[in-house]
Structures are given as structure tokens and as C-alpha cells.
PDB file of C-alpha atoms in Angstrom:
ATOM      1  CA  ALA A   1     124.730 109.881  96.567  1.00 97.00           C
ATOM      2  CA  ILE A   2     121.491 111.759  96.026  1.00 98.00           C
ATOM      3  CA  ARG A   3     120.575 113.765  99.090  1.00 98.00           C
ATOM      4  CA  MET A   4     116.933 113.962 100.053  1.00 98.00           C
ATOM      5  CA  THR A   5     115.595 116.790 102.197  1.00 98.00           C
ATOM      6  CA  GLN A   6     112.160 117.234 103.726  1.00 98.00           C
ATOM      7  CA  SER A   7     110.308 120.185 105.122  1.00 98.00           C
ATOM      8  CA  PRO A   8     109.154 120.824 107.665  1.00 97.00           C
ATOM      9  CA  SER A   9     111.032 118.471 109.978  1.00 97.00           C
ATOM     10  CA  SER A  10     108.051 118.431 112.312  1.00 96.00           C
ATOM     11  CA  PHE A  11     104.801 120.222 112.928  1.00 91.00           C
ATOM     12  CA  SER A  12     101.627 120.046 114.939  1.00 95.00           C
ATOM     13  CA  ALA A  13      98.235 119.694 113.331  1.00 95.00           C
ATOM     14  CA  SER A  14      94.646 118.969 114.225  1.00 95.00           C
ATOM     15  CA  THR A  15      92.304 116.262 113.049  1.00 95.00           C
ATOM     16  CA  GLY A  16      90.630 117.455 109.867  1.00 95.00           C
ATOM     17  CA  ASP A  17      93.519 119.661 108.774  1.00 96.00           C
ATOM     18  CA  ARG A  18      94.954 119.551 105.289  1.00 96.00           C
ATOM     19  CA  VAL A  19      98.694 119.017 105.543  1.00 96.00           C
ATOM     20  CA  THR A  20     101.472 119.083 102.982  1.00 97.00           C
ATOM     21  CA  ILE A  21     104.983 117.708 103.306  1.00 98.00           C
ATOM     22  CA  THR A  22     107.684 118.668 100.843  1.00 98.00           C
ATOM     23  CA  CYS A  23     110.563 116.500  99.682  1.00 98.00           C
ATOM     24  CA  ARG A  24     113.442 117.677  97.538  1.00 98.00           C
ATOM     25  CA  ALA A  25     116.159 115.675  95.788  1.00 98.00           C
ATOM     26  CA  SER A  26     119.652 117.042  95.242  1.00 98.00           C
ATOM     27  CA  GLN A  27     119.423 115.998  91.599  1.00 98.00           C
ATOM     28  CA  GLY A  28     116.676 114.912  89.252  1.00 98.00           C
ATOM     29  CA  ILE A  29     115.085 111.558  90.011  1.00 97.00           C
ATOM     30  CA  SER A  30     112.256 111.602  87.481  1.00 96.00           C
ATOM     31  CA  SER A  31     109.289 110.081  89.348  1.00 96.00           C
ATOM     32  CA  TYR A  32     111.268 107.428  91.236  1.00 96.00           C
ATOM     33  CA  LEU A  33     110.021 108.543  94.618  1.00 97.00           C
ATOM     34  CA  ALA A  34     108.212 106.676  97.382  1.00 98.00           C
ATOM     35  CA  TRP A  35     106.560 107.825 100.602  1.00 98.00           C
ATOM     36  CA  TYR A  36     106.378 105.858 103.843  1.00 98.00           C
ATOM     37  CA  GLN A  37     104.565 106.313 107.123  1.00 98.00           C
ATOM     38  CA  GLN A  38     106.159 105.101 110.340  1.00 98.00           C
ATOM     39  CA  LYS A  39     104.647 104.942 113.792  1.00 98.00           C
ATOM     40  CA  PRO A  40     106.758 104.564 116.963  1.00 96.00           C
ATOM     41  CA  GLY A  41     108.160 101.079 117.427  1.00 96.00           C
ATOM     42  CA  LYS A  42     106.816  99.880 114.089  1.00 97.00           C
ATOM     43  CA  ALA A  43     108.273  99.199 110.666  1.00 98.00           C
ATOM     44  CA  PRO A  44     107.665 101.758 107.919  1.00 98.00           C
ATOM     45  CA  ASN A  45     104.587 101.332 105.758  1.00 98.00           C
ATOM     46  CA  LEU A  46     104.604 102.156 102.034  1.00 98.00           C
ATOM     47  CA  LEU A  47     102.007 104.778 101.110  1.00 98.00           C
ATOM     48  CA  MET A  48     102.939 105.893  97.616  1.00 97.00           C
ATOM     49  CA  TYR A  49     105.376 105.014  94.833  1.00 96.00           C
ATOM     50  CA  ALA A  50     106.248 106.456  91.446  1.00 95.00           C
ATOM     51  CA  SER A  51     105.613 109.825  93.085  1.00 97.00           C
ATOM     52  CA  SER A  52     101.841 109.713  92.798  1.00 97.00           C
ATOM     53  CA  THR A  53     100.688 106.099  92.683  1.00 96.00           C
ATOM     54  CA  LEU A  54      98.725 105.227  95.780  1.00 97.00           C
ATOM     55  CA  ARG A  55      99.454 101.805  97.147  1.00 96.00           C
ATOM     56  CA  SER A  56      96.417  99.553  97.226  1.00 95.00           C
ATOM     57  CA  GLY A  57      94.593  99.868 100.519  1.00 96.00           C
ATOM     58  CA  VAL A  58      95.961 103.299 101.404  1.00 97.00           C
ATOM     59  CA  PRO A  59      93.186 105.866 101.955  1.00 97.00           C
ATOM     60  CA  SER A  60      92.529 108.286  99.132  1.00 97.00           C
ATOM     61  CA  ARG A  61      93.068 111.259 101.441  1.00 97.00           C
ATOM     62  CA  PHE A  62      96.780 110.716 100.718  1.00 98.00           C
ATOM     63  CA  THR A  63      98.002 112.200  97.441  1.00 98.00           C
ATOM     64  CA  GLY A  64     101.469 112.595  96.003  1.00 98.00           C
ATOM     65  CA  SER A  65     102.816 114.781  93.267  1.00 98.00           C
ATOM     66  CA  GLY A  66     105.998 116.005  91.654  1.00 98.00           C
ATOM     67  CA  SER A  67     108.801 114.940  89.396  1.00 98.00           C
ATOM     68  CA  GLY A  68     112.415 115.843  88.879  1.00 98.00           C
ATOM     69  CA  THR A  69     113.585 117.314  92.168  1.00 98.00           C
ATOM     70  CA  ASP A  70     110.469 118.564  93.976  1.00 98.00           C
ATOM     71  CA  PHE A  71     107.738 116.413  95.452  1.00 98.00           C
ATOM     72  CA  THR A  72     104.837 116.751  97.871  1.00 98.00           C
ATOM     73  CA  LEU A  73     102.732 114.451 100.009  1.00 98.00           C
ATOM     74  CA  THR A  74      99.339 115.860 100.946  1.00 98.00           C
ATOM     75  CA  ILE A  75      96.888 114.517 103.481  1.00 97.00           C
ATOM     76  CA  SER A  76      93.555 116.125 102.670  1.00 94.00           C
ATOM     77  CA  CYS A  77      91.794 115.589 105.987  1.00 94.00           C
ATOM     78  CA  LEU A  78      94.048 114.450 108.781  1.00 96.00           C
ATOM     79  CA  GLN A  79      92.754 111.534 110.818  1.00 96.00           C
ATOM     80  CA  SER A  80      93.906 110.409 114.249  1.00 94.00           C
ATOM     81  CA  GLU A  81      95.708 107.413 112.768  1.00 95.00           C
ATOM     82  CA  ASP A  82      97.784 109.699 110.519  1.00 96.00           C
ATOM     83  CA  PHE A  83      99.885 111.123 113.338  1.00 93.00           C
ATOM     84  CA  ALA A  84     103.247 109.585 112.518  1.00 97.00           C
ATOM     85  CA  THR A  85     106.579 110.267 110.859  1.00 98.00           C
ATOM     86  CA  TYR A  86     106.694 110.413 107.074  1.00 98.00           C
ATOM     87  CA  TYR A  87     109.741 109.622 104.931  1.00 98.00           C
ATOM     88  CA  CYS A  88     110.370 110.150 101.255  1.00 98.00           C
ATOM     89  CA  GLN A  89     112.800 107.875  99.419  1.00 98.00           C
ATOM     90  CA  GLN A  90     114.390 107.996  95.990  1.00 98.00           C
ATOM     91  CA  TYR A  91     114.992 104.817  94.051  1.00 96.00           C
ATOM     92  CA  TYR A  92     116.277 106.425  90.866  1.00 96.00           C
ATOM     93  CA  THR A  93     119.830 105.320  91.478  1.00 95.00           C
ATOM     94  CA  TYR A  94     122.018 103.538  94.002  1.00 96.00           C
ATOM     95  CA  PRO A  95     122.424 104.056  96.847  1.00 97.00           C
ATOM     96  CA  PHE A  96     118.723 104.433  97.524  1.00 97.00           C
ATOM     97  CA  THR A  97     118.309 107.284  99.969  1.00 98.00           C
ATOM     98  CA  PHE A  98     115.645 108.473 102.371  1.00 98.00           C
ATOM     99  CA  GLY A  99     114.736 111.927 103.530  1.00 98.00           C
ATOM    100  CA  PRO A 100     115.262 112.733 107.230  1.00 98.00           C
ATOM    101  CA  GLY A 101     111.562 112.440 107.997  1.00 98.00           C
ATOM    102  CA  THR A 102     108.697 114.739 108.909  1.00 98.00           C
ATOM    103  CA  LYS A 103     106.980 114.139 112.228  1.00 98.00           C
ATOM    104  CA  VAL A 104     103.312 115.058 112.379  1.00 97.00           C
ATOM    105  CA  ASP A 105     101.954 115.303 115.904  1.00 93.00           C
ATOM    106  CA  ILE A 106      98.764 116.407 117.541  1.00 87.00           C
ATOM    107  CA  LYS A 107      98.272 120.096 118.185  1.00 87.00           C
TER     108      LYS A 107
ATOM    109  CA  GLU B   1      99.686  87.189 103.838  1.00 96.00           C
ATOM    110  CA  VAL B   2     103.193  88.426 103.225  1.00 97.00           C
ATOM    111  CA  GLN B   3     105.443  87.919 106.241  1.00 98.00           C
ATOM    112  CA  LEU B   4     109.072  88.745 106.821  1.00 98.00           C
ATOM    113  CA  VAL B   5     110.643  87.669 110.095  1.00 98.00           C
ATOM    114  CA  GLU B   6     114.148  88.789 111.003  1.00 98.00           C
ATOM    115  CA  SER B   7     116.433  87.269 113.585  1.00 98.00           C
ATOM    116  CA  GLY B   8     120.062  87.263 114.619  1.00 98.00           C
ATOM    117  CA  GLY B   9     120.463  90.656 116.216  1.00 97.00           C
ATOM    118  CA  GLY B  10     122.195  91.178 119.516  1.00 98.00           C
ATOM    119  CA  LEU B  11     124.917  92.945 121.470  1.00 98.00           C
ATOM    120  CA  VAL B  12     128.428  92.653 120.078  1.00 98.00           C
ATOM    121  CA  GLN B  13     131.727  94.418 120.615  1.00 98.00           C
ATOM    122  CA  PRO B  14     133.361  96.627 117.987  1.00 98.00           C
ATOM    123  CA  GLY B  15     135.174  94.549 115.403  1.00 98.00           C
ATOM    124  CA  GLU B  16     133.006  91.495 115.901  1.00 98.00           C
ATOM    125  CA  SER B  17     130.638  89.841 113.443  1.00 98.00           C
ATOM    126  CA  LEU B  18     126.969  88.947 113.276  1.00 98.00           C
ATOM    127  CA  ARG B  19     124.696  87.241 110.768  1.00 98.00           C
ATOM    128  CA  LEU B  20     121.138  88.411 110.333  1.00 98.00           C
ATOM    129  CA  SER B  21     118.453  86.235 108.802  1.00 98.00           C
ATOM    130  CA  CYS B  22     115.044  86.981 107.349  1.00 98.00           C
ATOM    131  CA  VAL B  23     112.544  84.244 106.591  1.00 98.00           C
ATOM    132  CA  ALA B  24     109.856  85.096 104.064  1.00 98.00           C
ATOM    133  CA  SER B  25     106.430  83.583 103.610  1.00 98.00           C
ATOM    134  CA  GLY B  26     103.188  84.318 101.826  1.00 98.00           C
ATOM    135  CA  PHE B  27     104.723  85.127  98.442  1.00 97.00           C
ATOM    136  CA  THR B  28     107.083  83.709  95.845  1.00 97.00           C
ATOM    137  CA  PHE B  29     110.345  84.803  97.439  1.00 98.00           C
ATOM    138  CA  SER B  30     112.489  83.906  94.430  1.00 97.00           C
ATOM    139  CA  SER B  31     110.613  86.423  92.270  1.00 96.00           C
ATOM    140  CA  TYR B  32     111.513  89.531  94.273  1.00 96.00           C
ATOM    141  CA  TRP B  33     114.435  91.837  94.804  1.00 96.00           C
ATOM    142  CA  MET B  34     115.109  92.019  98.542  1.00 97.00           C
ATOM    143  CA  SER B  35     116.770  94.663 100.668  1.00 97.00           C
ATOM    144  CA  TRP B  36     118.058  95.415 104.133  1.00 98.00           C
ATOM    145  CA  VAL B  37     117.240  98.829 105.585  1.00 98.00           C
ATOM    146  CA  ARG B  38     118.447 100.034 108.975  1.00 98.00           C
ATOM    147  CA  GLN B  39     117.413 102.661 111.476  1.00 98.00           C
ATOM    148  CA  ALA B  40     119.688 103.890 114.227  1.00 98.00           C
ATOM    149  CA  PRO B  41     117.929 104.600 117.556  1.00 97.00           C
ATOM    150  CA  GLY B  42     115.860 107.754 117.233  1.00 96.00           C
ATOM    151  CA  LYS B  43     117.123 108.384 113.699  1.00 97.00           C
ATOM    152  CA  GLY B  44     115.907 108.039 110.131  1.00 98.00           C
ATOM    153  CA  LEU B  45     115.995 105.197 107.653  1.00 98.00           C
ATOM    154  CA  GLU B  46     119.085 104.105 105.744  1.00 98.00           C
ATOM    155  CA  TRP B  47     119.069 101.617 102.891  1.00 98.00           C
ATOM    156  CA  VAL B  48     121.928  99.162 103.376  1.00 98.00           C
ATOM    157  CA  ALA B  49     121.942  96.625 100.553  1.00 98.00           C
ATOM    158  CA  ASP B  50     119.848  94.767  98.037  1.00 96.00           C
ATOM    159  CA  ILE B  51     120.046  91.587  96.009  1.00 96.00           C
ATOM    160  CA  LYS B  52     118.551  90.433  92.763  1.00 95.00           C
ATOM    161  CA  GLN B  53     116.146  87.511  92.562  1.00 95.00           C
ATOM    162  CA  ASP B  54     118.816  84.951  91.662  1.00 95.00           C
ATOM    163  CA  GLY B  55     121.530  86.530  93.810  1.00 96.00           C
ATOM    164  CA  SER B  56     123.616  87.520  90.794  1.00 96.00           C
ATOM    165  CA  ASP B  57     123.550  91.271  91.506  1.00 96.00           C
ATOM    166  CA  LYS B  58     124.178  92.907  94.862  1.00 97.00           C
ATOM    167  CA  TYR B  59     124.440  96.574  95.805  1.00 97.00           C
ATOM    168  CA  TYR B  60     125.554  98.285  98.998  1.00 98.00           C
ATOM    169  CA  VAL B  61     125.660 101.710 100.578  1.00 98.00           C
ATOM    170  CA  ASP B  62     129.254 102.936 100.688  1.00 98.00           C
ATOM    171  CA  SER B  63     129.485 102.876 104.499  1.00 98.00           C
ATOM    172  CA  VAL B  64     129.133  99.073 104.595  1.00 98.00           C
ATOM    173  CA  LYS B  65     130.963  98.049 101.420  1.00 98.00           C
ATOM    174  CA  GLY B  66     133.653  95.484 102.183  1.00 97.00           C
ATOM    175  CA  ARG B  67     132.209  94.787 105.640  1.00 98.00           C
ATOM    176  CA  PHE B  68     128.661  93.567 105.007  1.00 98.00           C
ATOM    177  CA  THR B  69     127.526  90.842 102.611  1.00 98.00           C
ATOM    178  CA  ILE B  70     123.969  90.254 101.486  1.00 98.00           C
ATOM    179  CA  SER B  71     122.925  86.813 100.298  1.00 98.00           C
ATOM    180  CA  ARG B  72     119.830  84.701  99.834  1.00 98.00           C
ATOM    181  CA  ASP B  73     118.729  81.075  99.712  1.00 98.00           C
ATOM    182  CA  ASN B  74     115.626  80.814  97.579  1.00 98.00           C
ATOM    183  CA  ALA B  75     115.125  77.168  98.529  1.00 98.00           C
ATOM    184  CA  LYS B  76     114.786  78.273 102.151  1.00 98.00           C
ATOM    185  CA  ASN B  77     112.902  81.521 101.401  1.00 98.00           C
ATOM    186  CA  SER B  78     115.614  83.288 103.336  1.00 98.00           C
ATOM    187  CA  LEU B  79     117.595  86.502 103.110  1.00 98.00           C
ATOM    188  CA  TYR B  80     120.817  87.062 105.017  1.00 98.00           C
ATOM    189  CA  LEU B  81     123.118  89.895 105.977  1.00 98.00           C
ATOM    190  CA  GLN B  82     126.608  89.070 107.200  1.00 98.00           C
ATOM    191  CA  LEU B  83     127.967  91.955 109.274  1.00 98.00           C
ATOM    192  CA  ASN B  84     131.733  91.987 109.814  1.00 98.00           C
ATOM    193  CA  SER B  85     134.061  94.490 111.443  1.00 98.00           C
ATOM    194  CA  LEU B  86     131.149  96.062 113.240  1.00 98.00           C
ATOM    195  CA  ARG B  87     131.379  99.650 114.453  1.00 98.00           C
ATOM    196  CA  ALA B  88     129.400 101.624 116.986  1.00 98.00           C
ATOM    197  CA  GLU B  89     127.743 103.509 114.126  1.00 98.00           C
ATOM    198  CA  ASP B  90     126.268 100.244 112.845  1.00 98.00           C
ATOM    199  CA  THR B  91     124.004 100.131 115.900  1.00 98.00           C
ATOM    200  CA  ALA B  92     120.469 100.071 114.526  1.00 98.00           C
ATOM    201  CA  VAL B  93     117.322  98.123 113.970  1.00 98.00           C
ATOM    202  CA  TYR B  94     117.825  96.165 110.760  1.00 98.00           C
ATOM    203  CA  TYR B  95     114.745  95.590 108.626  1.00 98.00           C
ATOM    204  CA  CYS B  96     114.313  93.067 105.865  1.00 98.00           C
ATOM    205  CA  ALA B  97     112.222  94.624 103.091  1.00 98.00           C
ATOM    206  CA  ARG B  98     110.646  93.335  99.898  1.00 97.00           C
ATOM    207  CA  GLY B  99     111.399  95.161  96.683  1.00 95.00           C
ATOM    208  CA  ALA B 100     109.687  94.333  93.437  1.00 88.00           C
ATOM    209  CA  THR B 101     109.803  91.801  90.649  1.00 87.00           C
ATOM    210  CA  THR B 102     111.025  94.278  88.051  1.00 84.00           C
ATOM    211  CA  VAL B 103     114.310  96.133  88.005  1.00 78.00           C
ATOM    212  CA  THR B 104     112.668  99.537  87.615  1.00 77.00           C
ATOM    213  CA  ALA B 105     110.515  99.091  90.699  1.00 78.00           C
ATOM    214  CA  ARG B 106     113.013  97.229  92.864  1.00 78.00           C
ATOM    215  CA  GLY B 107     113.851 100.259  94.946  1.00 88.00           C
ATOM    216  CA  TYR B 108     110.671 100.827  96.911  1.00 95.00           C
ATOM    217  CA  PHE B 109     109.581  98.474  99.640  1.00 96.00           C
ATOM    218  CA  ASP B 110     106.039  97.261 100.066  1.00 96.00           C
ATOM    219  CA  SER B 111     106.574  94.779 102.896  1.00 98.00           C
ATOM    220  CA  TRP B 112     108.844  95.018 105.914  1.00 98.00           C
ATOM    221  CA  GLY B 113     109.751  92.741 108.771  1.00 98.00           C
ATOM    222  CA  GLN B 114     109.514  93.790 112.391  1.00 98.00           C
ATOM    223  CA  GLY B 115     113.242  94.405 112.563  1.00 98.00           C
ATOM    224  CA  THR B 116     116.101  93.013 114.622  1.00 98.00           C
ATOM    225  CA  LEU B 117     118.262  95.207 116.855  1.00 98.00           C
ATOM    226  CA  VAL B 118     122.021  95.175 116.474  1.00 98.00           C
ATOM    227  CA  THR B 119     123.951  96.939 119.224  1.00 98.00           C
ATOM    228  CA  VAL B 120     127.677  97.458 118.866  1.00 98.00           C
ATOM    229  CA  SER B 121     129.260  98.525 122.114  1.00 97.00           C
ATOM    230  CA  SER B 122     132.213  97.715 124.300  1.00 95.00           C
TER     231      SER B 122
END
């Protein structure tokens, strides 16, 4: 199975900050990568797919990039509603696998 | 509005069985790949299984192969997950999730249910 890693595992940030989360795949996955946001007690919410395609309705402050094994999710200007846990997920091959998550909390 | 509503979770003993259901509405269910994804308490997400639109193809994560069975009834807009030989490590919230209409995009999930909790404990 392809192993997904994320860094950092957690960090504190302030509203207005620019934040970047990194995701790495143990082998090449082309651009078959999605990003999700999850808030406590809620189901995950798709933000991005195909590495850099923003899902309709998701604010443009979220951007994704990368291909192969290295990917990033950037939030250009953190808003209060963005404090959550973020997961990357590869869908290049079965079994689909998620990263361990990156928790973004308030500084 | 797309809606996915899971049910069937509960407390069971190791070795027992459970059947989860997910009723879909707001979209043409028969046109989409569908998946189950689980999340153990306080842990990350784990994809469990998916099924093609007509039910002809099914895929599973290794840890559930031979124990879990995914199925669907397009006439009832319903997705199922039969869980047999349950283990403590199967304890999780189980989410029903919508894939895509095409095989290349089937693996990301744009709609999720609220989840149903399965607890395996003696």
C-alpha cells in the first residue's frame, strides 16, 4: 500500500497567517491526490482534488500543488473557520490511503 | 441537495456481525462509485471498500478482506456494508462516501454521511 505522510502533524497559527501543509507519498501517484478538512464531530469535507483543482464553493484562499510524491496545501490568509484537521489522500491505486492528518489550531 | 444517511451501528462483541446501511438522496445514485471510510476514535481516516455503479467491481483494504462485504441496491438508493468476525480494532465511525461517475475520479469523495459508530467490545 502507498504510505502517505504529512508534516507538520500539528501547529498553532493566527488568523491572517499564511500556512502550508506538506504531504508526501511513498511512491509516485501522479496528481491523484485530494485534500479534506475535518472539524471535530463532523464528516470530512473535500477541498481539493487532482492535486490542485479547487472544489466548487471552496474559498480561493486554499491552493494545492504538486505531483509525483510531494504535495502542498496552502491557506493564504487563515480565517477562523479554517481551524481544523487536514488530510491528504491518494487515489492513484488501491487501497486508497490517507495521510495521518495535520491539526491547525489557534495560537 | 446530496444526502447520505448511515445507520446500523452499535455495540457488538468480538466475533459478531453487523450490517451498515446508507441511504442516498439528491443525486442519481446508480451513476456513482460509492465507498465506506472509517475513523477510529481520535484517529485518522481509513478507506475500507468501494463498489462500482452496477456492483460488478468491489475493492477492499487488506485488513477487512474476507470479513467485510460491500454491496448496493440501486433500486433502493442504498449502500451496505456487512461486517463479520468483528474485532476490537474495527471500532470506528463508519462513513458512507460518494465517489465519482468515472473510474479515474472514483477515489476522492465529495459527499459524506454523518457516520455511524461501530463499537466492538466484550
